[in-house]
Amino acid sequence: MEQLVARRAHNPKVVGSNPTPATTQSLLIQFRRLFLYPKYKWMGLNMFTVYALYSPKYDKIYVGYTSNLEQRLLSHNKLGKKGWTIKYRPWEVVFTEEFETKKEAMKREKQLKSAKGRQYVWEQVNQKYK
């Protein structure tokens, strides 16, 4: 008796729903690269910035990532209506790093939010302000 394998979309013996072809995913990725995300490494630009902010008035730090640092800093300092950072305005950028992918930026942000990462950010603050 022959066993049917439902995992493969190209198997003609499988009866049921018609799965999307394997090329659809690559087309979707290409669409995202061209239209949804304006900056890509093939253009010679980096997509995401990991940043650290410092509030001299309250002696606090904040670590985050964004694809538009200018807009994000404006949000932290003026436009934002809720969140942790509005309590400690004004913020100043003390540290930035550029990454080509969101995944890399998120990984670095997580590192900087660890105990050793925060120690590194405080060293950057001390070099700049004290």
PDB file of C-alpha atoms in Angstrom, residues 8 20-21 25 41 50 54 57 76 79 84 88:
ATOM      1  CA  ARG A   8       4.895  18.271  -0.271  1.00  0.00           C
ATOM      2  CA  THR A  20       0.453  28.084  -2.790  1.00  0.00           C
ATOM      3  CA  PRO A  21       3.485  27.491  -4.993  1.00  0.00           C
ATOM      4  CA  GLN A  25       7.097  33.402  -0.737  1.00  0.00           C
ATOM      5  CA  LYS A  41      21.860  46.731   1.610  1.00  0.00           C
ATOM      6  CA  VAL A  50      20.315  50.601  17.702  1.00  0.00           C
ATOM      7  CA  TYR A  54      20.609  59.674  28.116  1.00  0.00           C
ATOM      8  CA  LYS A  57      18.228  65.965  34.053  1.00  0.00           C
ATOM      9  CA  HIS A  76      10.867  60.400  22.591  1.00  0.00           C
ATOM     10  CA  LEU A  79       5.510  63.744  20.094  1.00  0.00           C
ATOM     11  CA  TRP A  84       8.373  55.384  30.018  1.00  0.00           C
ATOM     12  CA  TYR A  88      12.419  61.749  31.775  1.00  0.00           C
TER      13      TYR A  88
END
